[in-house]
Coordinates of C-alpha atoms in Angstrom, one line a residue:
Chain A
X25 CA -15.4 -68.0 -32.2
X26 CA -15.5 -71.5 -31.9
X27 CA -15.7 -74.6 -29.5
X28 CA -14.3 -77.5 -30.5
X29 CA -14.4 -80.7 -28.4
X30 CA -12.5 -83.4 -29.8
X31 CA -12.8 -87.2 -28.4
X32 CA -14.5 -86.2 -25.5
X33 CA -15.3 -89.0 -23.2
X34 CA -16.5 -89.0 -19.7
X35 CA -17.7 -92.6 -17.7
X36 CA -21.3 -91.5 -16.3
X37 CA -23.3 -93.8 -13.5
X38 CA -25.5 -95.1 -16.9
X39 CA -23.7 -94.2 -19.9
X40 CA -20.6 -93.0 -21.3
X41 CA -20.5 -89.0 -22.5
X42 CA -18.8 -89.6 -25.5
X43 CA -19.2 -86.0 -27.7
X44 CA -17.0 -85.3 -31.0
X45 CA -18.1 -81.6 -32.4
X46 CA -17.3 -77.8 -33.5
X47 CA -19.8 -75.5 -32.9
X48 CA -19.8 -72.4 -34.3
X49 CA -23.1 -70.6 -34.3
X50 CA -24.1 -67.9 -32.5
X51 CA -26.6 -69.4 -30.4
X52 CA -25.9 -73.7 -30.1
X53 CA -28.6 -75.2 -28.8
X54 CA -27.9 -78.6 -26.9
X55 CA -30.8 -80.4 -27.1
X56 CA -32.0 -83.3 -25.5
X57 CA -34.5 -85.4 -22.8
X58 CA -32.9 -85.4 -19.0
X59 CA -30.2 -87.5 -17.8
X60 CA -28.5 -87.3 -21.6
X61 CA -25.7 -85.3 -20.1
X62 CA -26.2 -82.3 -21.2
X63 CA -25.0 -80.3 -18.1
X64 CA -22.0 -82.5 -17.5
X65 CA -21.0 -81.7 -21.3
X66 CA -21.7 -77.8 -20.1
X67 CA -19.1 -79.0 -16.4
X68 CA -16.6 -80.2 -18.6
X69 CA -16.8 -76.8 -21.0
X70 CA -16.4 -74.9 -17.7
X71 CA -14.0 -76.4 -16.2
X72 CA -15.8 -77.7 -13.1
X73 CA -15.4 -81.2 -14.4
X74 CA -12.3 -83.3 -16.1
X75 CA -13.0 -85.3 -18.9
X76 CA -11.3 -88.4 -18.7
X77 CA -10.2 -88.5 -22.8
X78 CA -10.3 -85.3 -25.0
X79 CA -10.4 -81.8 -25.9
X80 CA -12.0 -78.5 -25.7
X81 CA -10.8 -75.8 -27.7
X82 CA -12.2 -72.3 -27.4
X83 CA -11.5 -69.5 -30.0
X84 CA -8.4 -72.0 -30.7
X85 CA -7.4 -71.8 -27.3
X86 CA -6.6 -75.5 -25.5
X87 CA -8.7 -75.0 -22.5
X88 CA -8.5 -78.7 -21.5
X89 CA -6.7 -81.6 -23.2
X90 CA -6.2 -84.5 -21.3
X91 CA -3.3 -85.9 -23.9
X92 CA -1.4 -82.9 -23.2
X93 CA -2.7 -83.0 -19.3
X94 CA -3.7 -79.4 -20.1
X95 CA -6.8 -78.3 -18.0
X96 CA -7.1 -74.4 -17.6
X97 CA -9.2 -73.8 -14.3
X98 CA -12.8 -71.9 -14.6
X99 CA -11.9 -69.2 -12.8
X100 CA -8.9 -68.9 -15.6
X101 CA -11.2 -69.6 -18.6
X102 CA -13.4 -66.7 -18.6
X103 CA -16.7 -68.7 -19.9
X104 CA -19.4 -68.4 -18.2
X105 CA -22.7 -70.4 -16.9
X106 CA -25.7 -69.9 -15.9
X107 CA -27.2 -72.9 -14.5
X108 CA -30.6 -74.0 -13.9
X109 CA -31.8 -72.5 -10.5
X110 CA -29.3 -69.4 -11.4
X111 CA -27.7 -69.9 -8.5
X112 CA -27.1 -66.4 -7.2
X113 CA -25.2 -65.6 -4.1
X114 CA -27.8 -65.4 -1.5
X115 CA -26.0 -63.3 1.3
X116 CA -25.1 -60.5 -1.2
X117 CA -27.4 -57.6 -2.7
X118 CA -28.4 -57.7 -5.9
X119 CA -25.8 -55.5 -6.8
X120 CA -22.9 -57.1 -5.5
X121 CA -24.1 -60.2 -7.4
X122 CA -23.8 -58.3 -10.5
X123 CA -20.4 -56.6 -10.0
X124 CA -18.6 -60.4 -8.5
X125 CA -17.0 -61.2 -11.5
X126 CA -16.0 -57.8 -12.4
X127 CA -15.7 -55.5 -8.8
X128 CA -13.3 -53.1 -11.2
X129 CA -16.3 -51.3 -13.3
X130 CA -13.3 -48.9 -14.7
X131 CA -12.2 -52.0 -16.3
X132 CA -14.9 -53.3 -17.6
X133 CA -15.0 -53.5 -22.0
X134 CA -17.1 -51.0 -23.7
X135 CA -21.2 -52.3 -23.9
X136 CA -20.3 -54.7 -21.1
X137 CA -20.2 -52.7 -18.0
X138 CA -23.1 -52.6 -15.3
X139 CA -25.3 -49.7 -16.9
X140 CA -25.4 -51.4 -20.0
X141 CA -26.1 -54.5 -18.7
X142 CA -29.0 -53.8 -16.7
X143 CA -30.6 -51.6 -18.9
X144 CA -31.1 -54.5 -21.5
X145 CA -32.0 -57.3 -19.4
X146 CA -34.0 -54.2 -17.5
X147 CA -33.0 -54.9 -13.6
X148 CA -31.3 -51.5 -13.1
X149 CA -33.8 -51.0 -10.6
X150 CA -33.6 -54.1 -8.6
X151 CA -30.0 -53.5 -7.7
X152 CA -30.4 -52.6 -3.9
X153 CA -32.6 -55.7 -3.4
X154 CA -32.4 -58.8 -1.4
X155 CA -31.7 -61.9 -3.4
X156 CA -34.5 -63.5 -1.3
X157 CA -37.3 -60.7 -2.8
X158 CA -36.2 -61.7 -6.1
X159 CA -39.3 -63.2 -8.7
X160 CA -37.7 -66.3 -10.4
X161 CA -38.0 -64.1 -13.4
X162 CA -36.0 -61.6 -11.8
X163 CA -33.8 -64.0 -10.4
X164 CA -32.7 -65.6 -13.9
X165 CA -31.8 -62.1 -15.4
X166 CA -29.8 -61.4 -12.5
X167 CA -28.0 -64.5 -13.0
X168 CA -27.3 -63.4 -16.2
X169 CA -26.8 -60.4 -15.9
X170 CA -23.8 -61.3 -13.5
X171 CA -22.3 -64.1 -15.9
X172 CA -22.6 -61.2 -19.0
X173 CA -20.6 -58.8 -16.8
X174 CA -17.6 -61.4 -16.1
X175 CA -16.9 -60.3 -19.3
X176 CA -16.5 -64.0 -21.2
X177 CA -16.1 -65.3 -24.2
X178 CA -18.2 -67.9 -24.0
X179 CA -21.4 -68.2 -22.4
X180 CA -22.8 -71.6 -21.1
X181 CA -26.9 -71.2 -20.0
X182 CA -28.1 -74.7 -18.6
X183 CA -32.3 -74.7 -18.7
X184 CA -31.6 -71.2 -17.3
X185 CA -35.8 -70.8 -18.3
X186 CA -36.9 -74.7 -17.2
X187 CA -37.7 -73.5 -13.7
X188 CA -40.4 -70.8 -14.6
X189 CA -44.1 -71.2 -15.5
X190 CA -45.1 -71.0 -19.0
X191 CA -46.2 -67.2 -19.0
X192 CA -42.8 -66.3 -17.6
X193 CA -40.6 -68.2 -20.1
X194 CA -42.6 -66.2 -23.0
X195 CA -41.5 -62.9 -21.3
X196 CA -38.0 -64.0 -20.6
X197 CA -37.2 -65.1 -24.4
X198 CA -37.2 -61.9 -25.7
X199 CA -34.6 -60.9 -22.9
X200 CA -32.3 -64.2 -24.3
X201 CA -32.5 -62.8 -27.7
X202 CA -31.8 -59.5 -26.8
X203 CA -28.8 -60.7 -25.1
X204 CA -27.8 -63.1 -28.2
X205 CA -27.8 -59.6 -31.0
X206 CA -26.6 -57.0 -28.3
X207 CA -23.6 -58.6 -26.7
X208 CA -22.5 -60.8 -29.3
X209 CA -21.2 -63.7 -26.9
X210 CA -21.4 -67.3 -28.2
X211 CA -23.3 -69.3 -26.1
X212 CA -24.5 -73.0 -25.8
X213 CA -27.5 -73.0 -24.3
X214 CA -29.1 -76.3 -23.1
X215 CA -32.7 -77.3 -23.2
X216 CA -35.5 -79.4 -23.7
X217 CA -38.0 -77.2 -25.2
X218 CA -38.2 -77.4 -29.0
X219 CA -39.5 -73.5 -28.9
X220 CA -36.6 -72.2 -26.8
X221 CA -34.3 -73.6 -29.8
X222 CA -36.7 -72.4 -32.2
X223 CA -36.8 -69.0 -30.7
X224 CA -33.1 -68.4 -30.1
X225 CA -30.7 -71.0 -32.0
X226 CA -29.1 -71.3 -34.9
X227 CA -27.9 -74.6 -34.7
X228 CA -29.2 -77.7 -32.5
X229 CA -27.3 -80.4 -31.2
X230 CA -29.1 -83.8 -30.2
X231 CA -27.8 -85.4 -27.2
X232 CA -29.0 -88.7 -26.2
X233 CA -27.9 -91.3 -23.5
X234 CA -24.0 -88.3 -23.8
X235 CA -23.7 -88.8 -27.5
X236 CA -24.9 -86.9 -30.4
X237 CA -27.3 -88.4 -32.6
X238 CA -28.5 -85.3 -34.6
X239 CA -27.1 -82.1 -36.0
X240 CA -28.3 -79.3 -38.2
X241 CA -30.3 -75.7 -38.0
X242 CA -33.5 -76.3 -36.4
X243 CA -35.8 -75.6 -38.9
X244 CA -34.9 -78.5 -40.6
X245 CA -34.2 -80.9 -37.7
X246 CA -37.3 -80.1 -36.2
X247 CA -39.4 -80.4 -39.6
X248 CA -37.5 -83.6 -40.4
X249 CA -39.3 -85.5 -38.3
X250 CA -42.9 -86.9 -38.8
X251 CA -45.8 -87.2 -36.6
X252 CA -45.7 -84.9 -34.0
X253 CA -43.2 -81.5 -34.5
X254 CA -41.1 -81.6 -32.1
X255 CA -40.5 -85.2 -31.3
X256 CA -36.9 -85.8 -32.0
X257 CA -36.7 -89.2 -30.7
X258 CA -35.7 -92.3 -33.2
Chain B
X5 CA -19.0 -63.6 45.3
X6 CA -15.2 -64.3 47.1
X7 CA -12.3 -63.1 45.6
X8 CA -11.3 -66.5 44.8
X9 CA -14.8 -68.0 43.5
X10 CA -14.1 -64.6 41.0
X11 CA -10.6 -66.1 40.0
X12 CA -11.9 -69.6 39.4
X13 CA -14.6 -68.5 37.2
X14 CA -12.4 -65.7 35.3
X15 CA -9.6 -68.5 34.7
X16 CA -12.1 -71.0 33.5
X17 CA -13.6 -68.5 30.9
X18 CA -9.9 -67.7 29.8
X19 CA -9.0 -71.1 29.5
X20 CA -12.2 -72.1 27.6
X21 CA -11.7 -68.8 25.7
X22 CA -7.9 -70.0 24.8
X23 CA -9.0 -73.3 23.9
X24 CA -11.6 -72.3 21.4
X25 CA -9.7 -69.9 19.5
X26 CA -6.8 -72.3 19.2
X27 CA -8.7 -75.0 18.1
X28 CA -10.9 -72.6 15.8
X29 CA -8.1 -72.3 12.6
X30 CA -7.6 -75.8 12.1
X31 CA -11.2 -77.4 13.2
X32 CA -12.5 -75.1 10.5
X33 CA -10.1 -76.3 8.0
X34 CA -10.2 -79.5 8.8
X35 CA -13.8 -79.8 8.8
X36 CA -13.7 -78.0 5.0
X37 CA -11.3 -80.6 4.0
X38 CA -14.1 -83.5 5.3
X39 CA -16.8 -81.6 3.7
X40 CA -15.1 -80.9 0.4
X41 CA -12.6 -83.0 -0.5
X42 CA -12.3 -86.5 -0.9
X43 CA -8.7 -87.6 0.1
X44 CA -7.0 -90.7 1.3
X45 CA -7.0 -91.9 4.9
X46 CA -9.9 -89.2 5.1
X47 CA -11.8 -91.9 7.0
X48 CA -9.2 -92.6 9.6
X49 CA -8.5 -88.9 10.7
X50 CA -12.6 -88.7 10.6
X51 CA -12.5 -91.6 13.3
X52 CA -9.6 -89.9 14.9
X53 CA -11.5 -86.4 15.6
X54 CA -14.4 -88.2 16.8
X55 CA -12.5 -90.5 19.0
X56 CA -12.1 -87.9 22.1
X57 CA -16.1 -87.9 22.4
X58 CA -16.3 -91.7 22.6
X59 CA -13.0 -93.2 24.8
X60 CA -13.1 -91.8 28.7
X61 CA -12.0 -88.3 29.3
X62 CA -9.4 -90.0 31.9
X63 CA -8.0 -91.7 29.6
X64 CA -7.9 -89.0 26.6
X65 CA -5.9 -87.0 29.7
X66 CA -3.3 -90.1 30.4
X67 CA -2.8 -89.9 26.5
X68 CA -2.0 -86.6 27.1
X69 CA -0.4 -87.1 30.0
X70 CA 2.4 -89.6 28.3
X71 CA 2.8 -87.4 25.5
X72 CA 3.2 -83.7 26.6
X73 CA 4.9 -84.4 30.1
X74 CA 8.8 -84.0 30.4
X75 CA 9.7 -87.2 29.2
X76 CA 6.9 -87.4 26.5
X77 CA 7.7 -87.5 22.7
X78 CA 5.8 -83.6 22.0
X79 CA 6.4 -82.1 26.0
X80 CA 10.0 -82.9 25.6
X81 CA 10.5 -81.1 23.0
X82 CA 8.1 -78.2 23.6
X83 CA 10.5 -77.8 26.8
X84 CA 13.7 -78.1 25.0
X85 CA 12.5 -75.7 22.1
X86 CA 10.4 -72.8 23.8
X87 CA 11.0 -73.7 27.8
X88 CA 7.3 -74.6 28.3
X89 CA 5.8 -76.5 30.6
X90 CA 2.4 -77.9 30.0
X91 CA 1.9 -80.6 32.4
X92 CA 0.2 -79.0 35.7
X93 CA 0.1 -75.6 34.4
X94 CA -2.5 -73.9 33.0
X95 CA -1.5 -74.8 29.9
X96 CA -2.1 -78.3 30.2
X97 CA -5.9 -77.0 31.2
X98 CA -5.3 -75.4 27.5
X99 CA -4.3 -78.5 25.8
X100 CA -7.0 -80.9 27.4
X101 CA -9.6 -78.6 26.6
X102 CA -8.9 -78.2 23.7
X103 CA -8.6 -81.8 22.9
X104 CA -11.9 -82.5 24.2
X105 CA -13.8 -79.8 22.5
X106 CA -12.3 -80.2 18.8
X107 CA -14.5 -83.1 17.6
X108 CA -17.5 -80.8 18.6
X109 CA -16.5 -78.1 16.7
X110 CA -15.1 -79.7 13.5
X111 CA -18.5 -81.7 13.6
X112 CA -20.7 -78.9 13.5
X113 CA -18.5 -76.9 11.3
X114 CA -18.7 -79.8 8.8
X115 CA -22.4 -79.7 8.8
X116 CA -22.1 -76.0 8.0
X117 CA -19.7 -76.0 5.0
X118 CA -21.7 -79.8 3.9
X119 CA -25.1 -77.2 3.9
X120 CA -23.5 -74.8 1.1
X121 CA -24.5 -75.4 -2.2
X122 CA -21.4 -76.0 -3.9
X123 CA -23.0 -74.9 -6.9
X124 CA -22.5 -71.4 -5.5
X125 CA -19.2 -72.0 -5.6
X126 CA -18.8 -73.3 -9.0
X127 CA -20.4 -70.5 -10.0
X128 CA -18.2 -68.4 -8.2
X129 CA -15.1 -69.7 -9.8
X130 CA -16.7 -69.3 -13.5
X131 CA -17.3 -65.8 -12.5
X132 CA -13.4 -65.4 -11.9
X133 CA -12.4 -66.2 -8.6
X134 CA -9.9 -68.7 -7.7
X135 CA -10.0 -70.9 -4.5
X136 CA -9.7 -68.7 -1.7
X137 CA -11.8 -65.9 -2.6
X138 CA -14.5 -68.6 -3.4
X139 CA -13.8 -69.6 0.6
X140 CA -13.4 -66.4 1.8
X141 CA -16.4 -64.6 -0.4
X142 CA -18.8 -67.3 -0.7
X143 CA -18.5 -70.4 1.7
X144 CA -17.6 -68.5 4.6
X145 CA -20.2 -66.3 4.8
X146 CA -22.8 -68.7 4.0
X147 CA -21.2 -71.6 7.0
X148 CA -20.4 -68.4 9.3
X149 CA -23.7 -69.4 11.8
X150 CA -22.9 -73.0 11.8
X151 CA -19.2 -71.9 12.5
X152 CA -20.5 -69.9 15.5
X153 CA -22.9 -72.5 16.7
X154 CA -19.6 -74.8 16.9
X155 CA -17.0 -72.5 18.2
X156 CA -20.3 -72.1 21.2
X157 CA -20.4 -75.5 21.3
X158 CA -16.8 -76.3 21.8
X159 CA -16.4 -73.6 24.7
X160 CA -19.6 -74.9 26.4
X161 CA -17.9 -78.4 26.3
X162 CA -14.2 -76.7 27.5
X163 CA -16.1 -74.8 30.2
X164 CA -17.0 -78.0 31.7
X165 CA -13.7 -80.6 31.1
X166 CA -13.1 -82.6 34.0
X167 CA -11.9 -85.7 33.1
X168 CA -8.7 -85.0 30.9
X169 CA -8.1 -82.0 32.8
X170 CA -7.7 -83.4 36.0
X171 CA -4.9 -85.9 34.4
X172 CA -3.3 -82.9 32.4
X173 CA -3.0 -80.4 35.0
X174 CA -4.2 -81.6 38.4
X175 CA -6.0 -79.7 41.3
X176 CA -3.6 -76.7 41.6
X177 CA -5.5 -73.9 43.3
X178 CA -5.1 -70.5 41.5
X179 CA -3.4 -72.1 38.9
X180 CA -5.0 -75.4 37.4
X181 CA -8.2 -74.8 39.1
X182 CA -11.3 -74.2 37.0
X183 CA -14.7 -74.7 37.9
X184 CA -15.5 -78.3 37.7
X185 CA -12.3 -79.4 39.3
X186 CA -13.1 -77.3 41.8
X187 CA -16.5 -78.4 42.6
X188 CA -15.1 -81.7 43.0
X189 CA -12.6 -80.9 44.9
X190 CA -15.1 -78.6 47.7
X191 CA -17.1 -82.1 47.9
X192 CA -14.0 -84.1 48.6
X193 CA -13.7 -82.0 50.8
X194 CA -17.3 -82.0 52.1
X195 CA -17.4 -78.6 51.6
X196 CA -21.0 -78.7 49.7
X197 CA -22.3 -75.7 50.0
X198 CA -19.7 -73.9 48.4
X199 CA -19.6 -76.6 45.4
X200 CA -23.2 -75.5 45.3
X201 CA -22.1 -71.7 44.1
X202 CA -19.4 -72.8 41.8
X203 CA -22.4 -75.3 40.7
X204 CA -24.6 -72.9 39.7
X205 CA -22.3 -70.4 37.8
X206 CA -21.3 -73.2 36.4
X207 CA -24.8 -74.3 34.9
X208 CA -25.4 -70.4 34.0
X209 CA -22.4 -70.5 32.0
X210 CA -22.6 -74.0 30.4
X211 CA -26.7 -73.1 29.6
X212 CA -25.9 -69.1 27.8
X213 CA -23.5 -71.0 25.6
X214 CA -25.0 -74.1 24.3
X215 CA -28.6 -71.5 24.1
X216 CA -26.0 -69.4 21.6
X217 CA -24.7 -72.1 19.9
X218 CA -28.5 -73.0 19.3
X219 CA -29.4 -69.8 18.2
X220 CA -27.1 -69.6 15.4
X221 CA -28.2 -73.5 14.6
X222 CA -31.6 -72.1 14.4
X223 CA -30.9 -68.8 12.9
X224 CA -29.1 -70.7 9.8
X225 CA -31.8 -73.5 9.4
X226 CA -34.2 -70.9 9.0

């Protein structure tokens, strides 16, 4: 499945989003320093945000295009995010966070229902907790845990391991990757950190001041550049 | 306690009661509507809640007054329509409490919904859920203790009207009279012990409900 976003263009406080892109890897890494908009591209994906010129396109399907004054709400688009700080429901058990965007588990596709789920990202056990007793580790696989279960067809992860301490992000890749060959959901995940791309991407995207200056696998965008590896600037 | 120091301070709880649960639907969607949306002449109707809490009680009642009596634009018809009368009757205690109270409980309501993280919500909606169950399911919840704290708020404030009430509805005993008009009247009257009594439930009553509406102030900061 792809995403296609055609003339996208959003006015920002410093610069102007302006992205123009299909991407159609597996894993799409959006790459880039902070404050180069990648979560508002991620908004505007969602459906949380309007662009004010453009398209996006997922799986062929126009889910906002300004032209046509087409804009298909989030809670109509089924793609999902996680953002940074996971942002789980605090008031509701770790369970009920899971099951939210799918309380029907009769309904739920085959490999994406709630066993499933939490046996691969391994929180099966937490599911009678308190959001509150939650790890951060814990925290960001059941955030994505709950976004997996909504069942989408696209799955948005802004930083979701930029909060975490260095030891914690190691043990949480493998979770990411597990998620990217079990479940086979595209997903654009946004970063800063060269070895999250490296780890789990197929294909990077360079964003800088909302435009794209750089595109390609990241082997060889990252070996591209001289002097130090993953310095993508200039 | 006399039978009729009983019946002032039952009526006065009604009234309060009343007053805050017909204020409660639209103050809480009101004050959703200042924390959440951006709309225009948002600031005018903001300066139009608050107004009751700034310009005399008096003469918030002879607002009232000229508008819900006979001959007034809303009283008028709320005769013609349903046969109601709401200037001195308990009703009009309704109405000027009510008046008084609502910028007290939109304000703190406001502060409740402005302390939810709207990217809860967000999330909430990417997960599937459309508008209302993101209120009902998410925002809710999370603002219910501020919502409390300013529903306590507001009845405190209703328990003690004076001003507008007195315009509205008068000194009507066993029918307009609640505790604060009575206590004024007793002294008029130079009847001071027995304002003393009504005094003091009066204070009892006003302190348990602001000390609630501070717990749940408390209970959601922490």
């Amino acid at each position: 499945m792809s995403v296609e976003l055609s003339g996208l263009r959003l006015p920002l406080a410093h610069f102007t989003l302006e992205v123009d892109a299909t991407l159609a890897g597996r894993v799409t890494a959006i790459f880039g320093a902070s404050g180069a908009g990648k979560t508002t591209l991620l908004e505007i994906i969602a459906g949380l945000r309007a662009p004010a010129a453009g398209r996006v396109t997922v799986g062929g399907v126009p889910l906002t295009d300004v032209a046509a004054r087409t804009f298909v709400p989030a809670e109509r688009r089924a793609v999902g995010y996680v953002p940074q700080e996971g942002a789980l429901f605090p008031h509701l058990s770790v369970r009920r966070n899971l099951l939210y965007g799918c309380p029907a588990q009769a309904d739920a596709p085959a490999g994406l229902n709630l066993a499933h789920v939490t046996e691969v990202l391994e929180i099966a056990r937490l599911e009678d907790r308190v959001i509150g007793t939650l790890s951060g580790g814990e925290k960001q696989r059941v955030a994505l845990g709950r976004a997996l279960l909504a069942s989408p067809r696209l799955l948005l992860l802004d930083e979701p391991l930029a909060g975490l301490d260095a030891p914690l992000r190691e043990r949480l890749l493998p979770y990411l990757a597990r998620v990217r060959d079990e479940f086979a959901i595209p997903m654009l995940y946004v970063t800063h950190s060269p070895d999250e791309v490296m780890a789990l991407c197929d294909d990077v995207l360079v964003l800088d001041q909302g435009r794209v200056v750089r595109r390609g696998p990241p082997t060889a965008l990252f070996a591209a550049t001289g002097g130090p590896r993953y310095e993508l600037r200039g | 306690m006399s039978a009729e120091t009983w019946q002032i301070t039952w009526f006065t709880l009604g009234v309060a009661t009343l007053s805050t649960l017909a204020i409660l639907p639209l103050g809480v969607a009101l004050a959703w509507l200042l924390a959440r949306r951006n709309w225009r002449g948002k600031s005018v109707v903001e300066t139009l809640v608050a107004l009751p809490l700034v310009i005399p009680p008096v003469a918030t009642g002879l607002i009232l007054l000229k508008l819900l009596g006979r001959r007034g634009l809303v009283g008028g018809w709320l005769e013609r329509t349903f046969g109601w009368e709401i200037v001195f009757t308990w009703r009009g205690v309704v109405v000027a409490t009510a008046v008084m109270s609502f910028p007290l409980l939109v304000r703190t309501a406001r502060v409740a919904f402005e302390g939810v993280n709207p990217r809860l919500e967000q999330v909430a909606r990417t997960l599937g859920a459309g508008p209302w169950r993101v209120f009902v399911t998410i925002t809710l919840p999370l603002a219910a203790r501020g919502l409390v704290a300013g529903a306590m708020l507001a009845f405190a404030r209703a328990l003690g009207e004076f001003g507008a009430t007195i315009m509205v509805a008068g000194y009507i005993p066993g029918q307009t009279a609640t505790l604060s008009l009575s206590i004024y009247h007793l002294v008029q009257l130079g009847h001071d012990s027995e304002a003393l009594g009504l005094l003091a439930i009066s204070v009892t009553l006003a302190f348990g409900a602001v000390w609630l509406s501070e717990f749940f102030l408390r209970r959601r900061a922490a």
